[in-house]
XYZ file of N, CA and C in Angstrom:
495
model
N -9.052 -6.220 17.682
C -8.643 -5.774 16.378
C -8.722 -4.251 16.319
N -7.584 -3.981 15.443
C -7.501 -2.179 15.631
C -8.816 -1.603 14.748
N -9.218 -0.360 14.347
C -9.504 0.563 13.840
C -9.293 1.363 13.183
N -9.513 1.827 11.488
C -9.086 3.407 11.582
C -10.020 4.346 11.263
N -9.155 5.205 10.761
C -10.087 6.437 10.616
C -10.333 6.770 8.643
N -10.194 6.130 7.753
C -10.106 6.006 6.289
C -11.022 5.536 5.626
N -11.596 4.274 6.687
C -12.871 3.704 6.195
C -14.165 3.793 6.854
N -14.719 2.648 7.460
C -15.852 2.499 8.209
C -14.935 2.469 9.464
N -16.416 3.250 10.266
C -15.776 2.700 11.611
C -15.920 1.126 11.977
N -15.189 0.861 13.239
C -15.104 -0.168 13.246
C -15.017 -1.567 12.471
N -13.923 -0.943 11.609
C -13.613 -1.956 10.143
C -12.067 -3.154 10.866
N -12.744 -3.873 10.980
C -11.700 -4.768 11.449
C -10.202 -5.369 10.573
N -9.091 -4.845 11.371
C -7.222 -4.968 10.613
C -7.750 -6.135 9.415
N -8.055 -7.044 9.642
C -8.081 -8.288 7.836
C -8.934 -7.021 7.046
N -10.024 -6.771 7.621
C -10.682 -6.050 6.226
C -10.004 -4.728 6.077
N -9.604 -3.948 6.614
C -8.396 -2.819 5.999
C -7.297 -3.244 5.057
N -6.399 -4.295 5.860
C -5.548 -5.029 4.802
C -5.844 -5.188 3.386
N -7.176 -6.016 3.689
C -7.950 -6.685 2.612
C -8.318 -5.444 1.726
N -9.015 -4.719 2.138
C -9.266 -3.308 1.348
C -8.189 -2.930 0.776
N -7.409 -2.451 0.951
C -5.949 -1.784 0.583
C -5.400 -2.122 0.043
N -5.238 -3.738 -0.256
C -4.894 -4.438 -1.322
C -5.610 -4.574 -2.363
N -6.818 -4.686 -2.178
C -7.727 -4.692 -3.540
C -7.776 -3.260 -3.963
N -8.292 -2.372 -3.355
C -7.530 -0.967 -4.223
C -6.180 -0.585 -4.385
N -4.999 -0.534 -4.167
C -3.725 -1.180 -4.536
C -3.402 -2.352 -6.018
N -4.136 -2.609 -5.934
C -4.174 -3.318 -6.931
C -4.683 -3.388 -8.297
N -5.584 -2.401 -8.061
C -6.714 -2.219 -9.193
C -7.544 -3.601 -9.141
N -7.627 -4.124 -8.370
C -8.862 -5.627 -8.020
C -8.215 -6.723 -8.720
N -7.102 -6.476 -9.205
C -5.991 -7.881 -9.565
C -6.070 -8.955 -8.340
N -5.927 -7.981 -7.223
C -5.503 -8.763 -5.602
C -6.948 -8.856 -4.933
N -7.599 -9.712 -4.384
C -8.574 -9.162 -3.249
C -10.285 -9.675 -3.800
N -9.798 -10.242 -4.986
C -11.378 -10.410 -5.464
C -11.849 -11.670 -4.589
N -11.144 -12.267 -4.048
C -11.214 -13.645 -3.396
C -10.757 -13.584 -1.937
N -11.252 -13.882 -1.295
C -10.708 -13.468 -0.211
C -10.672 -14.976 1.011
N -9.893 -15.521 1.662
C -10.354 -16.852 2.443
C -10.467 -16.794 3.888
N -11.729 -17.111 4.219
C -12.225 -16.904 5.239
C -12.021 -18.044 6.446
N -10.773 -19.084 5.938
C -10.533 -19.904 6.327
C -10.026 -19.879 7.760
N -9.326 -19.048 7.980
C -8.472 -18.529 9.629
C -10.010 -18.010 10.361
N -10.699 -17.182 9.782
C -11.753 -16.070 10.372
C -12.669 -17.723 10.803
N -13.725 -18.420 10.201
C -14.793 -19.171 10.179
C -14.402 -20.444 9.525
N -13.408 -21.101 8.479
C -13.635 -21.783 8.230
C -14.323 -22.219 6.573
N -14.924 -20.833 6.870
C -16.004 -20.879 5.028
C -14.684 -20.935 4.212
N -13.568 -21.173 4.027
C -12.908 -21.066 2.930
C -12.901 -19.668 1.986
N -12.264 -20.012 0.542
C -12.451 -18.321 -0.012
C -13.982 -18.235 -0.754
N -13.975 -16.255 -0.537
C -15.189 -16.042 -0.728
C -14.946 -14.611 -1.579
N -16.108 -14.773 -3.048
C -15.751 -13.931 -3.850
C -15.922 -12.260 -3.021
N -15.227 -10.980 -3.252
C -15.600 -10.106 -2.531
C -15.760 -9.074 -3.349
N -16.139 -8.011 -3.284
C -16.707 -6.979 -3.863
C -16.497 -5.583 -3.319
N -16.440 -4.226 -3.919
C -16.239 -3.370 -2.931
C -17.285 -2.541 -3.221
N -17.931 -2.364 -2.337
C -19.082 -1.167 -2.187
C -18.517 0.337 -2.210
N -18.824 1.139 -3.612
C -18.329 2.907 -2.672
C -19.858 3.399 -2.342
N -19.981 4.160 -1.247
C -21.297 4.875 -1.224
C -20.666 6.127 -0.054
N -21.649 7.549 0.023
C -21.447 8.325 0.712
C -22.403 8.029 1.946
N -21.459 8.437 3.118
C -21.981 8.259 4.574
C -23.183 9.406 4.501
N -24.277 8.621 5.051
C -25.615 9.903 4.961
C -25.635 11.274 6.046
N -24.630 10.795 7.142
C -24.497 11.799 8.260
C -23.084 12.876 8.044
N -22.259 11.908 7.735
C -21.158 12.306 7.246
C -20.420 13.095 5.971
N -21.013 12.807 5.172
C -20.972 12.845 3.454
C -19.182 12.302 3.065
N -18.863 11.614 3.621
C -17.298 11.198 3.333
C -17.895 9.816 2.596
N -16.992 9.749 1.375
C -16.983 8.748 0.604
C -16.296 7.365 1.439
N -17.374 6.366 0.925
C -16.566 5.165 2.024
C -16.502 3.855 1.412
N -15.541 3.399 1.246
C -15.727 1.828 0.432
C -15.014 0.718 1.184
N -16.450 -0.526 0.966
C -16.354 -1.211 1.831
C -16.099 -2.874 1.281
N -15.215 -4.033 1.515
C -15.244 -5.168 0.869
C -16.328 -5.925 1.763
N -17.268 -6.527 0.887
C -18.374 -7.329 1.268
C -18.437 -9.021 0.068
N -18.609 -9.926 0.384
C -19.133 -10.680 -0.143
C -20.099 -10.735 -0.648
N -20.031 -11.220 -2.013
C -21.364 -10.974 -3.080
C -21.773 -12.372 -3.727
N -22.925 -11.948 -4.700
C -23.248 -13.339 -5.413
C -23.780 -12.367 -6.736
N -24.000 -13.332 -7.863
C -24.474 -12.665 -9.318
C -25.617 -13.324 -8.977
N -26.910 -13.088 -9.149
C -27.894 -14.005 -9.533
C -28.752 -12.933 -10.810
N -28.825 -13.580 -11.453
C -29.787 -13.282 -12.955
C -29.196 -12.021 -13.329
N -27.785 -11.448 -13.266
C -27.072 -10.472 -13.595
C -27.389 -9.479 -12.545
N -27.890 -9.756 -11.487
C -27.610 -8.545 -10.647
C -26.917 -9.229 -9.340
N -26.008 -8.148 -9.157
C -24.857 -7.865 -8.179
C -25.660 -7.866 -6.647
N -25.203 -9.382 -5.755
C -26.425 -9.188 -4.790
C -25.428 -9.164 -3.445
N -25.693 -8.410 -2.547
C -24.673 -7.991 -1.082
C -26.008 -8.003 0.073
N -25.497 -8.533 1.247
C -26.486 -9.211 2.205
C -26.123 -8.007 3.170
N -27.275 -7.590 3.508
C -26.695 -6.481 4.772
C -26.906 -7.324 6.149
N -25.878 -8.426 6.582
C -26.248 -8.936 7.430
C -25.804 -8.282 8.969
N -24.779 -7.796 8.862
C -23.702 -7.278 9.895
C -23.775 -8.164 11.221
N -23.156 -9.464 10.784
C -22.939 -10.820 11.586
C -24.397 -10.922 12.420
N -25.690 -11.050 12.111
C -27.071 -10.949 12.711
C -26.644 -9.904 13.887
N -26.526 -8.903 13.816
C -26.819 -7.966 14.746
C -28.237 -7.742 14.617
N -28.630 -6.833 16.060
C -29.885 -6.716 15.534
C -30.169 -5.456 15.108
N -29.413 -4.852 14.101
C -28.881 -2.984 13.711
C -28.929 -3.460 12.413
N -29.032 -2.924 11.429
C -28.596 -2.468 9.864
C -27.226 -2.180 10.399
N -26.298 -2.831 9.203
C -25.027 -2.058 9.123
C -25.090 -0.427 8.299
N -24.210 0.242 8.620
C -23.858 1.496 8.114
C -24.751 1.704 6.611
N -23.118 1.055 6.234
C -23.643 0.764 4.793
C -24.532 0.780 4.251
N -25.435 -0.038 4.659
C -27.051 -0.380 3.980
C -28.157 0.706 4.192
N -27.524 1.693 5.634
C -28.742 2.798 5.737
C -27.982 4.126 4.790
N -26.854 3.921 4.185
C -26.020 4.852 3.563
C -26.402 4.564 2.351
N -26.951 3.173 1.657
C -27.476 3.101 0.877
C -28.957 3.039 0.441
N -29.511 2.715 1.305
C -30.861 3.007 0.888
C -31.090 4.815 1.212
N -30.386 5.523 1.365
C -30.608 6.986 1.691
C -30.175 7.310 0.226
N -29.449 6.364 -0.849
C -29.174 6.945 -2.224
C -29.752 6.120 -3.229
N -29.805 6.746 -4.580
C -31.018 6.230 -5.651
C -29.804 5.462 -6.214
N -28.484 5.566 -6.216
C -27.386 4.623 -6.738
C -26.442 4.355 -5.936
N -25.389 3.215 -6.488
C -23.820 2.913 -5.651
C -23.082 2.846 -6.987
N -22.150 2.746 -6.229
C -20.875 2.227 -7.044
C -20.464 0.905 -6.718
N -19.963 0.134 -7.692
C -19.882 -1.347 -6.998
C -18.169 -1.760 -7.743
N -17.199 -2.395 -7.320
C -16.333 -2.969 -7.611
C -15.980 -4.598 -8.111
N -16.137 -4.963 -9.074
C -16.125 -6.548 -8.872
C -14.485 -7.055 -9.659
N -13.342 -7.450 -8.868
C -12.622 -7.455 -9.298
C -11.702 -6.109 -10.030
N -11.184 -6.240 -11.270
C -10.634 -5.574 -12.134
C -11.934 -4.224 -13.115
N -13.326 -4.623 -12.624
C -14.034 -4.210 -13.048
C -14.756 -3.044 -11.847
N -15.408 -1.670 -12.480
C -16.379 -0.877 -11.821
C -17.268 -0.440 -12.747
N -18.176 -0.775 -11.417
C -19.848 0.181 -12.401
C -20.733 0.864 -11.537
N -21.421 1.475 -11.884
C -22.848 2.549 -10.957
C -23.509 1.812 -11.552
N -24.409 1.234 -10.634
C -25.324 0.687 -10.296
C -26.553 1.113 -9.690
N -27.983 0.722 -10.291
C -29.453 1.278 -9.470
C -29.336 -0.066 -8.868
N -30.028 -0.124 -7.225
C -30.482 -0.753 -6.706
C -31.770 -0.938 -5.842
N -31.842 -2.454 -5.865
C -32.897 -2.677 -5.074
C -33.343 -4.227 -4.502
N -34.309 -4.193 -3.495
C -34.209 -4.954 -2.490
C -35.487 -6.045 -2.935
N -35.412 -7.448 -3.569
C -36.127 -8.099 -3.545
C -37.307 -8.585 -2.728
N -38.239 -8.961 -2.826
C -39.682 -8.782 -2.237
C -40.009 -10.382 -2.000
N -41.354 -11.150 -1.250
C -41.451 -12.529 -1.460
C -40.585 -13.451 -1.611
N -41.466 -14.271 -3.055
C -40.555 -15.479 -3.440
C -39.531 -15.123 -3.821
N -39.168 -14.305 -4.769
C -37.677 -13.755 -4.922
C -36.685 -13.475 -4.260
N -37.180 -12.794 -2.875
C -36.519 -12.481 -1.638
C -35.825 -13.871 -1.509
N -36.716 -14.511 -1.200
C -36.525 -16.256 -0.990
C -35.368 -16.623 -1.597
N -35.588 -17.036 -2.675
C -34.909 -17.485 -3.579
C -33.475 -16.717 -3.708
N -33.204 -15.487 -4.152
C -32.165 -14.941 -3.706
C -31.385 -15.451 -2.172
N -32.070 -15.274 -1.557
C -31.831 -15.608 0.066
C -30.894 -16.593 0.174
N -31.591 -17.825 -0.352
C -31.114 -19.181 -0.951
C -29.927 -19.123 -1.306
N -29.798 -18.435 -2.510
C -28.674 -18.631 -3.209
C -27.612 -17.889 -2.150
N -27.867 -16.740 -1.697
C -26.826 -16.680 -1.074
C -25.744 -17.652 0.454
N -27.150 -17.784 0.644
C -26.468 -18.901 2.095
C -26.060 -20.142 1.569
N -26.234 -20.489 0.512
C -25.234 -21.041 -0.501
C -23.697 -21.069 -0.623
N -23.872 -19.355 -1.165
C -22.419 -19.178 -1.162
C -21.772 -18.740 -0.168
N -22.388 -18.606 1.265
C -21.783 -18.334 2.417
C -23.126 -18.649 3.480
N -22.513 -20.127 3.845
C -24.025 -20.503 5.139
C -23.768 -19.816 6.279
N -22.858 -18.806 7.242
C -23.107 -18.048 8.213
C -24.113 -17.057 8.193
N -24.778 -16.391 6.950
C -25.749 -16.397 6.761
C -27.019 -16.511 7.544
N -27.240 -18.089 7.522
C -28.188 -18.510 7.884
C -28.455 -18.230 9.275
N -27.147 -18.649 10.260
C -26.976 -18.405 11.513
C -27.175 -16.665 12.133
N -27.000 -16.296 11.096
C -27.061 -14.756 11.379
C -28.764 -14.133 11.282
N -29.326 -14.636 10.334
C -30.618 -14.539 10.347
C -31.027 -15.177 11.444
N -30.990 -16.344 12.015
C -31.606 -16.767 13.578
C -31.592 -16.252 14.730
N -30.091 -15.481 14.326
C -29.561 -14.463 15.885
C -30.452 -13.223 15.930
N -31.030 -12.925 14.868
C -31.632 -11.509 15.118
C -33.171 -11.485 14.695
N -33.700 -11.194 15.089
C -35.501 -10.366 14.769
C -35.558 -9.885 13.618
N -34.675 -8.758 13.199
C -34.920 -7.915 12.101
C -34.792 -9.023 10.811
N -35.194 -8.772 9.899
C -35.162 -9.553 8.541
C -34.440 -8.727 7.793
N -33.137 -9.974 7.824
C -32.008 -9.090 7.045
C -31.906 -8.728 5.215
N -31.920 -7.348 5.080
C -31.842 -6.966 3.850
C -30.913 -7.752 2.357
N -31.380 -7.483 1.425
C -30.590 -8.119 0.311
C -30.829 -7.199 -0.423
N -29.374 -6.657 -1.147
C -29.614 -5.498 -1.987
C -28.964 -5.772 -3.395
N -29.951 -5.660 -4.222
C -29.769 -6.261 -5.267
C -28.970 -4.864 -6.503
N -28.050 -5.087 -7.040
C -27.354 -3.943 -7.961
C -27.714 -4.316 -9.466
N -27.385 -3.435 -10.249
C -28.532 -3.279 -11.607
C -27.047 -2.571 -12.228
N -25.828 -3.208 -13.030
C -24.704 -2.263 -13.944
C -25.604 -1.233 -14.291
N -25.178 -0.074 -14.485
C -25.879 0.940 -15.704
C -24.586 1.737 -16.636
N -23.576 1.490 -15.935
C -22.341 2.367 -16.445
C -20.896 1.822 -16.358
N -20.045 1.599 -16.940
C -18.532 1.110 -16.576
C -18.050 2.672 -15.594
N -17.524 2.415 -15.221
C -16.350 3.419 -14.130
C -15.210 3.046 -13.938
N -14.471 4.038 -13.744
C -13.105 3.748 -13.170
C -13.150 2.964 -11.928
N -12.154 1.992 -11.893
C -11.617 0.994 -10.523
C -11.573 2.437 -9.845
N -12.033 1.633 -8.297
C -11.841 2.527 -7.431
C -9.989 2.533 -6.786
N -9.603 3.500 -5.842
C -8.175 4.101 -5.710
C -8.316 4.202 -4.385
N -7.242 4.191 -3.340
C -7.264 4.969 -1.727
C -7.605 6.228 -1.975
N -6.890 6.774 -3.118
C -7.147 8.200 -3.095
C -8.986 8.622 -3.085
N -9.722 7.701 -3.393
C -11.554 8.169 -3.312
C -11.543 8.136 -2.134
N -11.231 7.634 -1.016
C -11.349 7.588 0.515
C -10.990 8.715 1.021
N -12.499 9.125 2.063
C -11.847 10.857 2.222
C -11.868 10.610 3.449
N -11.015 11.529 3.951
C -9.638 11.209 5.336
C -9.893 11.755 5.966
């Protein structure tokens, strides 16, 4: 699968597509996405992360699968059980906020990373809404993050044009 240079590295052709249409769209297109060709999971709600690269400072937004639990906006930093943090997640814990996309909707968001039973329980719910998940936590050592988002503000839908080139 190709590459470019607009988003993350190593952002694989479906998720560029996929990106480009949901900003293209203003999140009309893309909130759903089916994972049916890729795994099998069928469709899966998606979300777009903006956050600035901590090495880089280029704005970068990324479609991830999400879940609501108790009104906060929850994204799994699994990066298919590697045994690395994805980008993303060290781009975000290096900031006190994100920006989050859900659909037709944007907000800045405080976040943060559930602890214990909550951890748990969150955990749960997500391999729920997507059991590769689970398999991904077995493949790796590290204990994969869950980052929990907190609305604080409406924002403008994100655009290609926020993607810096």
């Amino acid at each position: 699968m190709s590459t470019t240079d607009t988003t993350l590295p190593r952002m694989h052709e479906w998720q560029e597509q996929h990106l480009r249409s949901y900003l293209q769209s203003g999140g009309t297109v893309g909130h759903f996405y089916d994972f049916g060709l890729i795994n099998n999971e069928g469709y899966q709600p998606i979300c777009l992360i903006k956050h600035i690269g901590r090495k880089t400072g280029r704005t970068l937004i990324l479609p991830l699968i999400y879940g609501i639990v108790e009104g906060e906006i929850v994204i799994v930093a699994s990066k298919g059980g590697s045994p690395s943090h994805p980008a993303w997640y060290l781009n975000i814990a290096a900031a006190s906020e994100v920006e989050v996309q859900i659909a037709t909707q944007a907000f800045r968001t405080t976040w943060r990373e559930p602890t214990d039973a909550e951890r748990q329980r969150v955990w749960d719910q997500m391999v729920a809404i997507y059991p590769p998940y689970a398999e991904y936590q077995k493949s790796t050592d590290r204990l994969i993050p869950l980052v929990l988002m907190k609305p604080v503000a409406a924002i403008p839908v994100f655009k290609e044009a926020d993607l810096d080139r």
